[in-house]
């Protein structure tokens, strides 16, 4: 019987194939008594399992292909860190002794305790790290039971591309394994848009869906599936007509992607001659190759905080300098806008620091200004890298004039220290601010007077304007880029900046949404920075747009308030 399951599409496109259910050992384990006289032996059995998993991770690391997305290495790091943390690798030994129980039960108790601690965390990103802890614990559990990790089914190599992996949850380690195989798609019961699974899915560019909730229960092994990653729907056991329709859609999608590749070297100019810069958002230096391959004319947002995540120490000045220099050099004089670290809120390094309202707390520049020494270390590294390419410094979350002044003072301090040493840097380096707090948007004048350029962070600007936690699934439906307040703020920021001749870019997810490309163009936006996978799609829209014809309708949209009318007008704009 045919039916559909809905989830969150995290990577677009259509996949058609047979289900392969991936099973995990799970943490439902029996308890049995271990007398004190045998506790040492039981602890040794536990230690051996930890050692085995350590070796598995080393093996996985060695097997990562050079072409694999950079995030995969970072995820293995994170899982190794979790494994090596004493709360997982040592604490269960004590439980074996105090509870007189077997190693599996001790591991289960400890994992439950850790998971409960994660559940108390308000911050969505950190809460999702709970899944990483469970995944690592599951690996140890498998090692204890003598059951090796996930092993792909024996298949003829050419049949793999017809397989759709159906999992309760996937760990980055699992993803490495199926990266070497050629699964058509994967769908999972758990995960949110910021989960590791979603991040890797986007970088692998295969249609994928998360948060199906009961996919593993409802789908049977080998059942025929259609995965529509664009709208987040799985069609189970489709009838012939639906299948034929999706086969056609899949062919069209693949053809479209092939055609898009031909646009890589075309300049992004509208039909009436308005040039547009299409730049890439990256998280790690290794992403540059893909950005260039998709025709990016610069890096509009390098989220430097990813260099600080998934590790227990801090990258020192030299390590940061090497990372920034590599991006600057690899981009060969194209602009590289590096954002100073935006830690806190959904990107937390210090898991001990739990606040009730992290998105409104000590985050981004607020955090930097409380730890000037750490911040100046980054600023020195950025300045040093500016000698090797066209580096711009971007400051996140600025809201007040005092913050801007203090930041500029610290940049001056970093410059003076380099001057004293005679270390070269670009003396014309540009310093910009992200406009992602409504206060900044409404008091734009002070940003324009004090800074060289602006970059609109719509992910946060929408979060703060509409009071919607961007990491909270339960209010995700209220997150609306077309809300009149958002549209009017955006149009006004762009207009004010253009009038003052201060360059303004937009680097939130809106920049990569083709449905909004023309609207932003009509508002006067000339610089977009987006996820690499969207660059060519947006370029295609720009090439087919006529700026002068768009403007009147876009102005009309600014006066509309009815959501249905707004959507209708947007459709008209995109027709
Ligand atoms: C944004 O807020 O729009 C942005 C680009 O920054 P981030 O998503 O990293 O917060
Ligand atoms: Mg932001």
mmCIF file of C-alpha atoms in Angstrom, residues 245-417:
data_model
loop_
_atom_site.group_PDB
_atom_site.id
_atom_site.type_symbol
_atom_site.label_atom_id
_atom_site.label_comp_id
_atom_site.label_asym_id
_atom_site.label_seq_id
_atom_site.Cartn_x
_atom_site.Cartn_y
_atom_site.Cartn_z
ATOM 1 C CA UNK A 245 6.101 11.137 -12.692
ATOM 2 C CA UNK A 246 9.000 11.149 -10.263
ATOM 3 C CA UNK A 247 11.284 9.373 -12.731
ATOM 4 C CA UNK A 248 10.610 12.225 -15.082
ATOM 5 C CA UNK A 249 11.204 14.799 -12.342
ATOM 6 C CA UNK A 250 14.463 13.117 -11.426
ATOM 7 C CA UNK A 251 15.666 13.218 -15.020
ATOM 8 C CA UNK A 252 14.702 16.857 -15.262
ATOM 9 C CA UNK A 253 16.491 17.654 -12.011
ATOM 10 C CA UNK A 254 19.689 15.883 -13.126
ATOM 11 C CA UNK A 255 19.562 17.562 -16.520
ATOM 12 C CA UNK A 256 19.046 20.914 -14.862
ATOM 13 C CA UNK A 257 22.116 20.429 -12.646
ATOM 14 C CA UNK A 258 24.237 19.485 -15.640
ATOM 15 C CA UNK A 259 23.076 22.561 -17.505
ATOM 16 C CA UNK A 260 23.803 24.767 -14.510
ATOM 17 C CA UNK A 261 27.448 23.697 -14.511
ATOM 18 C CA UNK A 262 27.775 25.539 -17.807
ATOM 19 C CA UNK A 263 27.113 28.813 -15.947
ATOM 20 C CA UNK A 264 30.146 28.468 -13.706
ATOM 21 C CA UNK A 265 32.308 30.993 -15.534
ATOM 22 C CA UNK A 266 29.519 33.354 -16.640
ATOM 23 C CA UNK A 267 29.423 36.731 -14.910
ATOM 24 C CA UNK A 268 26.256 37.250 -12.928
ATOM 25 C CA UNK A 269 24.613 40.162 -14.754
ATOM 26 C CA UNK A 270 20.900 40.870 -15.206
ATOM 27 C CA UNK A 271 19.343 41.190 -18.656
ATOM 28 C CA UNK A 272 19.471 44.965 -18.293
ATOM 29 C CA UNK A 273 23.137 44.947 -17.329
ATOM 30 C CA UNK A 274 23.107 45.107 -13.507
ATOM 31 C CA UNK A 275 26.159 43.192 -12.203
ATOM 32 C CA UNK A 276 25.813 41.074 -9.048
ATOM 33 C CA UNK A 277 28.483 39.444 -6.857
ATOM 34 C CA UNK A 278 27.728 35.863 -5.860
ATOM 35 C CA UNK A 279 29.985 34.753 -3.043
ATOM 36 C CA UNK A 280 30.196 31.649 -0.881
ATOM 37 C CA UNK A 281 29.688 30.949 2.801
ATOM 38 C CA UNK A 282 32.281 28.517 4.149
ATOM 39 C CA UNK A 283 33.026 26.904 7.475
ATOM 40 C CA UNK A 284 36.513 25.507 6.922
ATOM 41 C CA UNK A 285 39.468 26.341 4.631
ATOM 42 C CA UNK A 286 38.997 23.085 2.709
ATOM 43 C CA UNK A 287 35.630 24.375 1.420
ATOM 44 C CA UNK A 288 37.368 26.896 -0.871
ATOM 45 C CA UNK A 289 37.911 24.419 -3.714
ATOM 46 C CA UNK A 290 34.172 23.694 -3.937
ATOM 47 C CA UNK A 291 33.359 27.399 -3.725
ATOM 48 C CA UNK A 292 35.587 28.125 -6.730
ATOM 49 C CA UNK A 293 34.243 25.122 -8.568
ATOM 50 C CA UNK A 294 30.766 26.632 -8.265
ATOM 51 C CA UNK A 295 31.864 29.982 -9.612
ATOM 52 C CA UNK A 296 32.032 31.975 -6.350
ATOM 53 C CA UNK A 297 33.603 35.386 -6.898
ATOM 54 C CA UNK A 298 34.682 35.615 -3.289
ATOM 55 C CA UNK A 299 34.060 34.276 0.181
ATOM 56 C CA UNK A 300 31.335 36.464 1.651
ATOM 57 C CA UNK A 301 31.271 34.714 5.001
ATOM 58 C CA UNK A 302 33.933 32.487 6.522
ATOM 59 C CA UNK A 303 32.392 31.355 9.820
ATOM 60 C CA UNK A 304 35.703 31.248 11.669
ATOM 61 C CA UNK A 305 34.185 29.857 14.867
ATOM 62 C CA UNK A 306 34.224 26.389 13.285
ATOM 63 C CA UNK A 307 37.980 26.423 13.873
ATOM 64 C CA UNK A 308 37.197 26.691 17.583
ATOM 65 C CA UNK A 309 34.539 23.964 17.813
ATOM 66 C CA UNK A 310 34.860 20.229 18.462
ATOM 67 C CA UNK A 311 38.087 20.571 20.421
ATOM 68 C CA UNK A 312 39.128 21.043 23.998
ATOM 69 C CA UNK A 313 41.939 23.560 23.364
ATOM 70 C CA UNK A 314 41.916 26.856 21.496
ATOM 71 C CA UNK A 315 43.616 27.368 18.139
ATOM 72 C CA UNK A 316 46.600 29.635 18.793
ATOM 73 C CA UNK A 317 47.507 32.646 16.671
ATOM 74 C CA UNK A 318 49.721 30.702 14.273
ATOM 75 C CA UNK A 319 47.162 27.959 13.695
ATOM 76 C CA UNK A 320 44.488 30.570 12.964
ATOM 77 C CA UNK A 321 46.849 32.562 10.760
ATOM 78 C CA UNK A 322 47.614 29.461 8.663
ATOM 79 C CA UNK A 323 43.892 28.752 8.203
ATOM 80 C CA UNK A 324 43.068 32.330 7.180
ATOM 81 C CA UNK A 325 46.136 32.635 4.969
ATOM 82 C CA UNK A 326 45.243 29.413 3.191
ATOM 83 C CA UNK A 327 41.792 30.733 2.307
ATOM 84 C CA UNK A 328 43.183 34.131 1.264
ATOM 85 C CA UNK A 329 45.835 32.544 -0.962
ATOM 86 C CA UNK A 330 43.536 29.889 -2.413
ATOM 87 C CA UNK A 331 41.019 32.565 -3.416
ATOM 88 C CA UNK A 332 43.736 34.277 -5.469
ATOM 89 C CA UNK A 333 42.988 37.918 -4.678
ATOM 90 C CA UNK A 334 39.223 37.499 -4.728
ATOM 91 C CA UNK A 335 37.740 39.017 -1.554
ATOM 92 C CA UNK A 336 37.617 36.845 1.552
ATOM 93 C CA UNK A 337 35.396 38.131 4.333
ATOM 94 C CA UNK A 338 36.290 36.428 7.576
ATOM 95 C CA UNK A 339 33.867 36.772 10.432
ATOM 96 C CA UNK A 340 35.432 36.953 13.877
ATOM 97 C CA UNK A 341 34.328 34.001 15.961
ATOM 98 C CA UNK A 342 30.601 33.864 16.660
ATOM 99 C CA UNK A 343 30.581 31.513 19.612
ATOM 100 C CA UNK A 344 27.836 31.218 22.192
ATOM 101 C CA UNK A 345 24.121 30.525 21.591
ATOM 102 C CA UNK A 346 23.852 27.648 19.100
ATOM 103 C CA UNK A 347 27.619 27.413 18.702
ATOM 104 C CA UNK A 348 28.934 26.845 22.179
ATOM 105 C CA UNK A 349 32.393 25.664 23.046
ATOM 106 C CA UNK A 350 31.952 25.704 26.767
ATOM 107 C CA UNK A 351 29.255 23.134 27.427
ATOM 108 C CA UNK A 352 29.408 23.882 31.152
ATOM 109 C CA UNK A 353 28.008 27.359 30.558
ATOM 110 C CA UNK A 354 24.264 26.948 30.423
ATOM 111 C CA UNK A 355 22.097 30.045 30.216
ATOM 112 C CA UNK A 356 18.339 30.329 30.100
ATOM 113 C CA UNK A 357 18.257 32.334 26.903
ATOM 114 C CA UNK A 358 21.476 31.743 25.021
ATOM 115 C CA UNK A 359 20.509 33.547 21.810
ATOM 116 C CA UNK A 360 20.024 36.714 23.861
ATOM 117 C CA UNK A 361 23.071 36.115 26.009
ATOM 118 C CA UNK A 362 26.820 36.415 25.894
ATOM 119 C CA UNK A 363 27.332 35.588 22.270
ATOM 120 C CA UNK A 364 29.475 36.676 19.287
ATOM 121 C CA UNK A 365 31.009 40.153 19.710
ATOM 122 C CA UNK A 366 29.613 40.414 23.245
ATOM 123 C CA UNK A 367 31.645 37.373 24.193
ATOM 124 C CA UNK A 368 34.727 38.636 22.315
ATOM 125 C CA UNK A 369 34.669 41.915 24.189
ATOM 126 C CA UNK A 370 34.668 40.111 27.531
ATOM 127 C CA UNK A 371 37.829 38.220 26.591
ATOM 128 C CA UNK A 372 39.968 40.801 24.769
ATOM 129 C CA UNK A 373 43.135 38.734 24.879
ATOM 130 C CA UNK A 374 41.561 35.827 23.006
ATOM 131 C CA UNK A 375 39.908 38.265 20.588
ATOM 132 C CA UNK A 376 43.131 40.168 19.863
ATOM 133 C CA UNK A 377 44.834 36.838 19.124
ATOM 134 C CA UNK A 378 42.293 36.283 16.378
ATOM 135 C CA UNK A 379 42.553 39.856 15.124
ATOM 136 C CA UNK A 380 46.352 39.562 14.861
ATOM 137 C CA UNK A 381 45.969 36.303 12.922
ATOM 138 C CA UNK A 382 43.455 37.938 10.567
ATOM 139 C CA UNK A 383 45.639 40.977 9.999
ATOM 140 C CA UNK A 384 48.695 38.824 9.317
ATOM 141 C CA UNK A 385 46.695 36.787 6.779
ATOM 142 C CA UNK A 386 45.614 39.995 5.026
ATOM 143 C CA UNK A 387 49.141 40.280 3.660
ATOM 144 C CA UNK A 388 48.494 37.188 1.512
ATOM 145 C CA UNK A 389 45.223 38.079 -0.224
ATOM 146 C CA UNK A 390 42.179 40.334 -0.003
ATOM 147 C CA UNK A 391 40.942 39.808 3.539
ATOM 148 C CA UNK A 392 38.047 41.742 5.114
ATOM 149 C CA UNK A 393 37.157 41.490 8.802
ATOM 150 C CA UNK A 394 33.472 41.053 9.661
ATOM 151 C CA UNK A 395 32.102 41.524 13.193
ATOM 152 C CA UNK A 396 28.956 39.562 14.200
ATOM 153 C CA UNK A 397 25.990 40.719 16.334
ATOM 154 C CA UNK A 398 26.944 44.353 16.821
ATOM 155 C CA UNK A 399 24.122 46.336 18.405
ATOM 156 C CA UNK A 400 25.576 49.432 20.061
ATOM 157 C CA UNK A 401 27.973 52.254 19.255
ATOM 158 C CA UNK A 402 30.085 51.300 22.276
ATOM 159 C CA UNK A 403 30.568 47.793 20.907
ATOM 160 C CA UNK A 404 31.672 49.177 17.546
ATOM 161 C CA UNK A 405 34.122 51.589 19.210
ATOM 162 C CA UNK A 406 35.561 48.932 21.510
ATOM 163 C CA UNK A 407 35.985 46.544 18.582
ATOM 164 C CA UNK A 408 37.754 49.160 16.478
ATOM 165 C CA UNK A 409 40.010 49.954 19.439
ATOM 166 C CA UNK A 410 40.999 46.302 19.778
ATOM 167 C CA UNK A 411 41.684 46.104 16.034
ATOM 168 C CA UNK A 412 43.904 49.162 16.470
ATOM 169 C CA UNK A 413 45.648 47.443 19.372
ATOM 170 C CA UNK A 414 46.317 44.389 17.183
ATOM 171 C CA UNK A 415 47.616 46.612 14.373
ATOM 172 C CA UNK A 416 49.965 48.508 16.716
ATOM 173 C CA UNK A 417 51.434 45.289 18.091
#
